[in-house]
Structures are given as C-alpha cells and as structure tokens.
Coordinates of C-alpha atoms and ligand atoms in Angstrom, one line a residue:
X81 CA 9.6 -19.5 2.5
X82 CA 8.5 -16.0 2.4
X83 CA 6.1 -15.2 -0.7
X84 CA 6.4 -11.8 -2.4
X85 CA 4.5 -10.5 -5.9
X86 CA 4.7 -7.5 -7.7
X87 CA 1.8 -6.0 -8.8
X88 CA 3.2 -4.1 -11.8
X89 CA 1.1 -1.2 -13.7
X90 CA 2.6 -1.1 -17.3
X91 CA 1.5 -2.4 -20.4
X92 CA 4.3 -3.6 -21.2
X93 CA 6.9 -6.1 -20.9
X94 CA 9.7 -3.8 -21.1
X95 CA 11.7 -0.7 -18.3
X96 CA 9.1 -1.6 -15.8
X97 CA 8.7 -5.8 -16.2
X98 CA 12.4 -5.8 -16.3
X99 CA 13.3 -3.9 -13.4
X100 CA 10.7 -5.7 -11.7
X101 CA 12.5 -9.3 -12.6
X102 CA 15.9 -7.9 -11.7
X103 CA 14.5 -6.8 -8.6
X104 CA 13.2 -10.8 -8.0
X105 CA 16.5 -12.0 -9.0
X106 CA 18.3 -9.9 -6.2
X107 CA 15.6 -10.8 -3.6
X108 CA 15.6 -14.4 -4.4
X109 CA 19.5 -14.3 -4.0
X110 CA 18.7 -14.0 -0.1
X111 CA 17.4 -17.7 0.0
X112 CA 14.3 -18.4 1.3
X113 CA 11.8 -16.0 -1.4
X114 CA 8.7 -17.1 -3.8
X115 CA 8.5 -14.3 -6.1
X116 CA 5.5 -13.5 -8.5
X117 CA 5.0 -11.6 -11.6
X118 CA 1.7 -10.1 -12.0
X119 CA 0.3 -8.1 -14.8
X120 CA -2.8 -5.6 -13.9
X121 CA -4.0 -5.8 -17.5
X122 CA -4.2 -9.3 -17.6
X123 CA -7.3 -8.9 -14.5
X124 CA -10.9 -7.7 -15.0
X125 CA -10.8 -4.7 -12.6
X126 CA -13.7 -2.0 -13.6
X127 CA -13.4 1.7 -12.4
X128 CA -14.9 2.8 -9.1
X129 CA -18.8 4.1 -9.6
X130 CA -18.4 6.0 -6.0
X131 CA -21.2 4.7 -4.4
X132 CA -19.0 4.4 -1.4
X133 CA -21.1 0.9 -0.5
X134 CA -17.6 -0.4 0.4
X135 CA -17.4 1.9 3.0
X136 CA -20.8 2.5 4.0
X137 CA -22.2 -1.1 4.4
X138 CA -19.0 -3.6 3.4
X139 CA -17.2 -4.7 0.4
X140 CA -19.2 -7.8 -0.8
X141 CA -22.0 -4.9 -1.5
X142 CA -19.8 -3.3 -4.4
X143 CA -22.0 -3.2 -7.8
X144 CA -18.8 -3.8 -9.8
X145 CA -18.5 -7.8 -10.4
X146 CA -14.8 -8.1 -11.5
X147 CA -11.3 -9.9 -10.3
X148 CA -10.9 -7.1 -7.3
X149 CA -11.0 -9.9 -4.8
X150 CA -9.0 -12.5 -6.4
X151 CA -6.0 -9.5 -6.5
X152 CA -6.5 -9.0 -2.7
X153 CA -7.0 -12.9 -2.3
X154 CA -3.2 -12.6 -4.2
X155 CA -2.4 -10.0 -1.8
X156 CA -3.9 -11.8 1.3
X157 CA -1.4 -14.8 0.8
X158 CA 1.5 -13.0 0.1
X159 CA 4.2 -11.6 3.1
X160 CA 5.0 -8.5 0.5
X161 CA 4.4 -6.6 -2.3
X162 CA 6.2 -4.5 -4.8
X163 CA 4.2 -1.9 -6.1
X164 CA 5.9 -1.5 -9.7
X165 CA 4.5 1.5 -11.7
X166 CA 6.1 3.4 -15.2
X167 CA 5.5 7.6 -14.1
X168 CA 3.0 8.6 -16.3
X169 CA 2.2 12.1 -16.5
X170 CA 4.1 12.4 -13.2
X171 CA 2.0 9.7 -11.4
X172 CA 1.1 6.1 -11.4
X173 CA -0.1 4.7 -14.6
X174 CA -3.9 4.3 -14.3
X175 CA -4.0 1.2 -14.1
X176 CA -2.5 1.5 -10.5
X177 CA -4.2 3.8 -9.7
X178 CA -7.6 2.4 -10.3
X179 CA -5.9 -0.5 -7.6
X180 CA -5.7 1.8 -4.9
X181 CA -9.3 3.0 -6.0
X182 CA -10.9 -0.4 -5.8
X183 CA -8.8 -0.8 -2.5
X184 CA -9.8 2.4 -0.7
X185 CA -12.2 0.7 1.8
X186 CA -9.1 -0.9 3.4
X187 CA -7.4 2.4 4.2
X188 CA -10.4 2.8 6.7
X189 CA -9.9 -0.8 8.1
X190 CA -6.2 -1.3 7.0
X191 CA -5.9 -5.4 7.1
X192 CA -2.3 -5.8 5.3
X193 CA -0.6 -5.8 8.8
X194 CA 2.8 -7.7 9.2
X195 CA 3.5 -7.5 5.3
X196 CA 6.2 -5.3 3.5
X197 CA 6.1 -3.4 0.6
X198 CA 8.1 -1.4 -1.6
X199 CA 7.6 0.8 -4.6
X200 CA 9.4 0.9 -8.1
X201 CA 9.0 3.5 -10.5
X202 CA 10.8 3.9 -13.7
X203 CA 10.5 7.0 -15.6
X204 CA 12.1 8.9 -19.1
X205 CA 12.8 12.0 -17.4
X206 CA 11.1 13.5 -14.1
X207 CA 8.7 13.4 -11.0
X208 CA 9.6 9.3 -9.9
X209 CA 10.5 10.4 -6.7
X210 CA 7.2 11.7 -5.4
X211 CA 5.4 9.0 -6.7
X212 CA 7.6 6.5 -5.1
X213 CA 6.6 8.4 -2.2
X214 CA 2.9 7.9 -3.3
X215 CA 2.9 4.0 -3.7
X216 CA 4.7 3.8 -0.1
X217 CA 2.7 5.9 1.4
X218 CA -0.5 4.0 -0.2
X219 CA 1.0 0.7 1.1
X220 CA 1.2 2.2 4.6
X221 CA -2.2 3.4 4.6
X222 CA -3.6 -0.8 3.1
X223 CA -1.7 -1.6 6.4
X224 CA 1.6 -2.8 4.6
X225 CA 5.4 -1.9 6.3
X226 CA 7.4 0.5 3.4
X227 CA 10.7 0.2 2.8
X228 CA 12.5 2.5 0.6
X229 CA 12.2 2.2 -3.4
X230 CA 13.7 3.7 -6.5
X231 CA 13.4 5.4 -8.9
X232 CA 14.8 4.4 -12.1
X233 CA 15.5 6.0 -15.3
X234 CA 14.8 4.0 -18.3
X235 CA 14.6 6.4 -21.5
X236 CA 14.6 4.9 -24.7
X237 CA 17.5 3.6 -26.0
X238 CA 18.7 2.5 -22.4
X239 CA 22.7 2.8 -22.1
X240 CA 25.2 0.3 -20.2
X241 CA 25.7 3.1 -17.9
X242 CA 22.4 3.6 -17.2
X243 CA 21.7 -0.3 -16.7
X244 CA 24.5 -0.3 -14.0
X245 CA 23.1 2.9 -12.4
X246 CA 19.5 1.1 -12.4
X247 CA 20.8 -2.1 -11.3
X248 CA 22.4 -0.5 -8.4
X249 CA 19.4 1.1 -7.3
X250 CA 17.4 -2.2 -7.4
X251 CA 20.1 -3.9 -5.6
X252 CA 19.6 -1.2 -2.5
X253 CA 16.0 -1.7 -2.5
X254 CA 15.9 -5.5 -2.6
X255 CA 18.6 -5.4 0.3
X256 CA 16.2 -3.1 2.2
X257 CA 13.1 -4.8 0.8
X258 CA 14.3 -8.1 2.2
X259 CA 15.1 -6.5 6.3
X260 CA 12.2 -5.1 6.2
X261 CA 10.7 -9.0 5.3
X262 CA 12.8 -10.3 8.1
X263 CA 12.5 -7.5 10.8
X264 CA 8.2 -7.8 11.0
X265 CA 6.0 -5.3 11.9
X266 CA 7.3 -1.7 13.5
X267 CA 6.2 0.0 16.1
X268 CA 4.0 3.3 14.2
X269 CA 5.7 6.3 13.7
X270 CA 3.9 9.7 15.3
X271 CA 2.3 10.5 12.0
X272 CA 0.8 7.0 11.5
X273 CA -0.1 6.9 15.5
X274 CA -2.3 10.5 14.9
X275 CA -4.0 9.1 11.8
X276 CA -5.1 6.2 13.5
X277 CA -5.9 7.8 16.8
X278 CA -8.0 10.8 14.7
X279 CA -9.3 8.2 12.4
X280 CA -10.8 6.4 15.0
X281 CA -12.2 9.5 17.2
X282 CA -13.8 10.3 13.9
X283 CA -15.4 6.8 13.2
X284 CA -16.5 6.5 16.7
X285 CA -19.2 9.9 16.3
X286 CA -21.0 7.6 14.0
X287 CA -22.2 5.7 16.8
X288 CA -24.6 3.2 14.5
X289 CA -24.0 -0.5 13.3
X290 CA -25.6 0.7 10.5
X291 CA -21.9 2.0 9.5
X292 CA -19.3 -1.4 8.8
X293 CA -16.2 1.1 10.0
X294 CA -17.9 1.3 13.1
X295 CA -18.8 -2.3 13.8
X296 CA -15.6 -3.2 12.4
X297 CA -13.7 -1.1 14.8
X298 CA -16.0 -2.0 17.4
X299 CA -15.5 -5.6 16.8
X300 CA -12.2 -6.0 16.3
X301 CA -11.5 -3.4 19.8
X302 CA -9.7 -0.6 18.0
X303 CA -11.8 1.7 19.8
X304 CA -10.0 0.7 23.2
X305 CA -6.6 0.0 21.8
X306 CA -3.1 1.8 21.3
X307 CA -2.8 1.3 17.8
X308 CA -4.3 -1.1 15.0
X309 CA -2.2 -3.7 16.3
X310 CA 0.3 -4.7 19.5
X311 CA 3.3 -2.5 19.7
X312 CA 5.1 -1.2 22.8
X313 CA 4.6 2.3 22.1
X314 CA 6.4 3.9 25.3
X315 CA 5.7 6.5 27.3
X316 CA 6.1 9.6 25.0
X317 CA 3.8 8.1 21.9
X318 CA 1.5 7.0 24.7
X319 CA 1.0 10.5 25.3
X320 CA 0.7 12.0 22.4
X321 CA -1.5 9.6 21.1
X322 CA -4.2 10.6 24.4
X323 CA -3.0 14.3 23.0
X324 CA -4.2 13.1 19.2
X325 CA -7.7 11.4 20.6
X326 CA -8.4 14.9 22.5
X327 CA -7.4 16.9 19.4
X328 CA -9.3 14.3 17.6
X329 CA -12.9 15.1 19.6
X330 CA -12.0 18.5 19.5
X331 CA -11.9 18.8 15.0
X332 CA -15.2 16.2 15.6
X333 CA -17.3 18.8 17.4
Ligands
FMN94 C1 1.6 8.2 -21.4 C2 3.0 8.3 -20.9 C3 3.3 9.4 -20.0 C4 4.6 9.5 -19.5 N1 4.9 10.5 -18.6 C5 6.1 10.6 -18.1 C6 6.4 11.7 -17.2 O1 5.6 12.5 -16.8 N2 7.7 11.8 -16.7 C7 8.7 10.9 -17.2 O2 9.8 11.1 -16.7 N3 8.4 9.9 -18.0 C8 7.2 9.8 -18.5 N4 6.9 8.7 -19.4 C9 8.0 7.8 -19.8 C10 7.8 6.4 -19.0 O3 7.7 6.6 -17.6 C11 8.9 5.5 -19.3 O4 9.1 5.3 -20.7 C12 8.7 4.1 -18.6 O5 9.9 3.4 -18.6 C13 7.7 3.3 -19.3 O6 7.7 2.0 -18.6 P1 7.5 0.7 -19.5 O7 8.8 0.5 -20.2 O8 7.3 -0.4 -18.4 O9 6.3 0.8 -20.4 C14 5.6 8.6 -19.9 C15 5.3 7.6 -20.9 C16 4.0 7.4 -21.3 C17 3.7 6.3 -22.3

C-alpha cells in the first residue's frame, strides 16, 4: 500500500479541493494507494522570523512553536505528495509558500529521498505553468522525485467543457504520478548532480561542527559520495560531477 497526501494551499473547498479529489480518485483506481486530504489552514504554521537557527545550529532550535513538524511528520510517513496550490497573483498562495519557508532547512540537507511528488495548480486566467514549475522544482530541491503536473483552469462559472478538459489533465498526471510511485528513485539529472556537487564544495569551506550542514554532511558521508544517495551515475556524469567540484572550489575562493 503506497500512502500519498496532498498538501493543498487554498482556502477553500472548491477549483483547488476538487481537483485535488479527482486527482485521488484516478490514483486510487491503480489499486494499491492511501490517499489524504490535508488543509494548510487547518495547522498552526507561523511565518519565518529569519534567524536562520534551522540552518545554522538545527531545526529543533527554531523560536517558532507551531505544527511545522507534525506536517513533515505527515510528510515523513508518506511515499508522495501533491503539492496543490490556486495561482495567486501568479504564484503559490501564501499559504504554500510559507511551507516551503518553514521547510528551507531541508533544501540544504534534502531528506525526502525515494518519495514522488507532483504539483497542481488551478488558475482563472494566467501564469499556472511556471508555478507548476515552481512547486516541482521545490519538491526536488526537499529531496522528492517530480513528475509532471497541470495546470488547470477553473474560472468561475466552470463549464462541462472545461470540466472534461480539467479532468483530462488530472487523468495524465495521476497516470504519471503513479510510475513515478512505482519506478523509485532516478538517477540525478546534470543540473541536480552540479547543485549537489557545488552545494557541497560550498558547505565543506565551513570546516567547523559549530555549522549542522557541516556535521550533517560530514556524518551522513556526503562529502565523499557521488550524489546524496546510491545511483550508478556512469562515466560521463562521473566526470562532470569531478568538473562541478573543481568549478565548485574555484567560485569558493
Ligand atoms: C487573491 C487572488 C489572486 C488570484 N490571482 C490569479 C492570477 O494571478 N492568475 C490567475 O489566472 N488567476 C488568479 N486567481 C484566480 C484563482 O487562481 C482561481 O480562482 C482558483 O481556482 C482559486 O482556487 P480555489 O477555488 O481552490 O479557491 C486569483 C484568485 C485570488 C483570490
């Protein structure tokens, strides 16, 4: 039984909760799929003060005392996550985005490895596409495997012909939701290779304990590895991740 929730950024039960359900009943026609609803607005999360103590010294020193960890407890004990947002002024709603705020720390020690994700985005008019981008690309960086999401338009009154364009689109991203759930974890593409191989070169100059990235790395053995975790990388991403670790000391001089 594979468990999936969507964390979904809109107020409302409306274009957004029911693109998300549809979306659960095309995933769940598969076989085999748990599938969770979950509201942002009904958790405590606070805005980020930047302090940066999450990154600095660890996340159990962050000031803010709020449901954060019970949504990456949520997170932790899920295999994938649909990041569901409505486009507000051509972005997430803020609600989302103050997710990906309180979750920052884990793009410097990504953890969400061997989990997919996928983004949904519904919109009145314009911009869904670069924000689907944006929650993909936020899911990758947590640690998560993207597939490909949609983009749906759900202006006020909705037509039939609009439903069936919609529903199509959900269909498509469940079916490529659900391979990406069955196929595991990827080997990195070259741009994911150079941010980890520059990320690294970059963590390993603070040279101090004092610093969790740096123990964290140090512990785990990212400083000696390929990549964040076991992939056969071959022969040309072997070399140009030694080309992105020397371009890497080079920008760190
Ligand atoms: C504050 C606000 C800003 C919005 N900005 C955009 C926008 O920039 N582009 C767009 O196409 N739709 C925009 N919309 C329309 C919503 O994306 C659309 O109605 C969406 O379906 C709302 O999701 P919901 O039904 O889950 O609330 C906006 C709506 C609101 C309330």
């Amino acid at each position: 039984m594979k468990k999936i929730i969507a964390l979904i950024g809109s107020q409302r039960k409306k274009g957004t909760y029911d693109a998300v359900l549809k979306f659960g009943e095309y995933l769940k026609s598969y076989g085999g799929i748990e599938f969770e609803t979950i509201f942002l607005h009904d958790y405590n999360l606070e805005f980020c003060t930047g302090c940066k103590l999450c990154f600095d010294k660890g996340e159990e020193y962050c000031p803010l005392k709020d449901d954060r960890d019970i949504l990456i407890e949520k997170i932790s004990r899920s295999d994938g996550v649909v990041f569901a947002s409505p486009n507000y002024a051509f972005h997430v709603s803020a609600r989302m985005k103050n997710l990906f705020d309180r979750l920052a720390f884990i793009f410097h020690r990504p953890c969400f490895w061997g989990k997919a994700c996928t983004a949904i985005v519904t919109q009145g008019v314009f911009g869904g596409n670069k924000i689907v981008k944006y929650l993909s690309s936020m899911g990758e960086n947590l640690g998560f495997h993207a597939s490909r999401g949609c983009v749906l338009q759900t202006l006020e009154p909705t037509t039939e012909a609009m439903r069936g364009k919609n529903n199509r689109k959900i269909k498509k991203a469940a079916a490529a939701f659900y391979k990406a759930l069955m196929n595991g974890t990827p080997s990195p593409s070259l741009f994911r290779l150079m941010m980890f191989r520059m990320t690294r070169t970059m963590i390993c100059r603070l040279q101090s304990g004092e610093y969790r990235d740096y123990y964290y790395f140090k512990e785990i053995g990212w400083f000696e590895s390929d990549y964040y975790y076991p992939a056969s990388l071959g022969l040309f991403k072997k070399a140009m991740g030694r080309f992105f670790d020397f371009i890497g000391r080079r920008m760190a001089l």
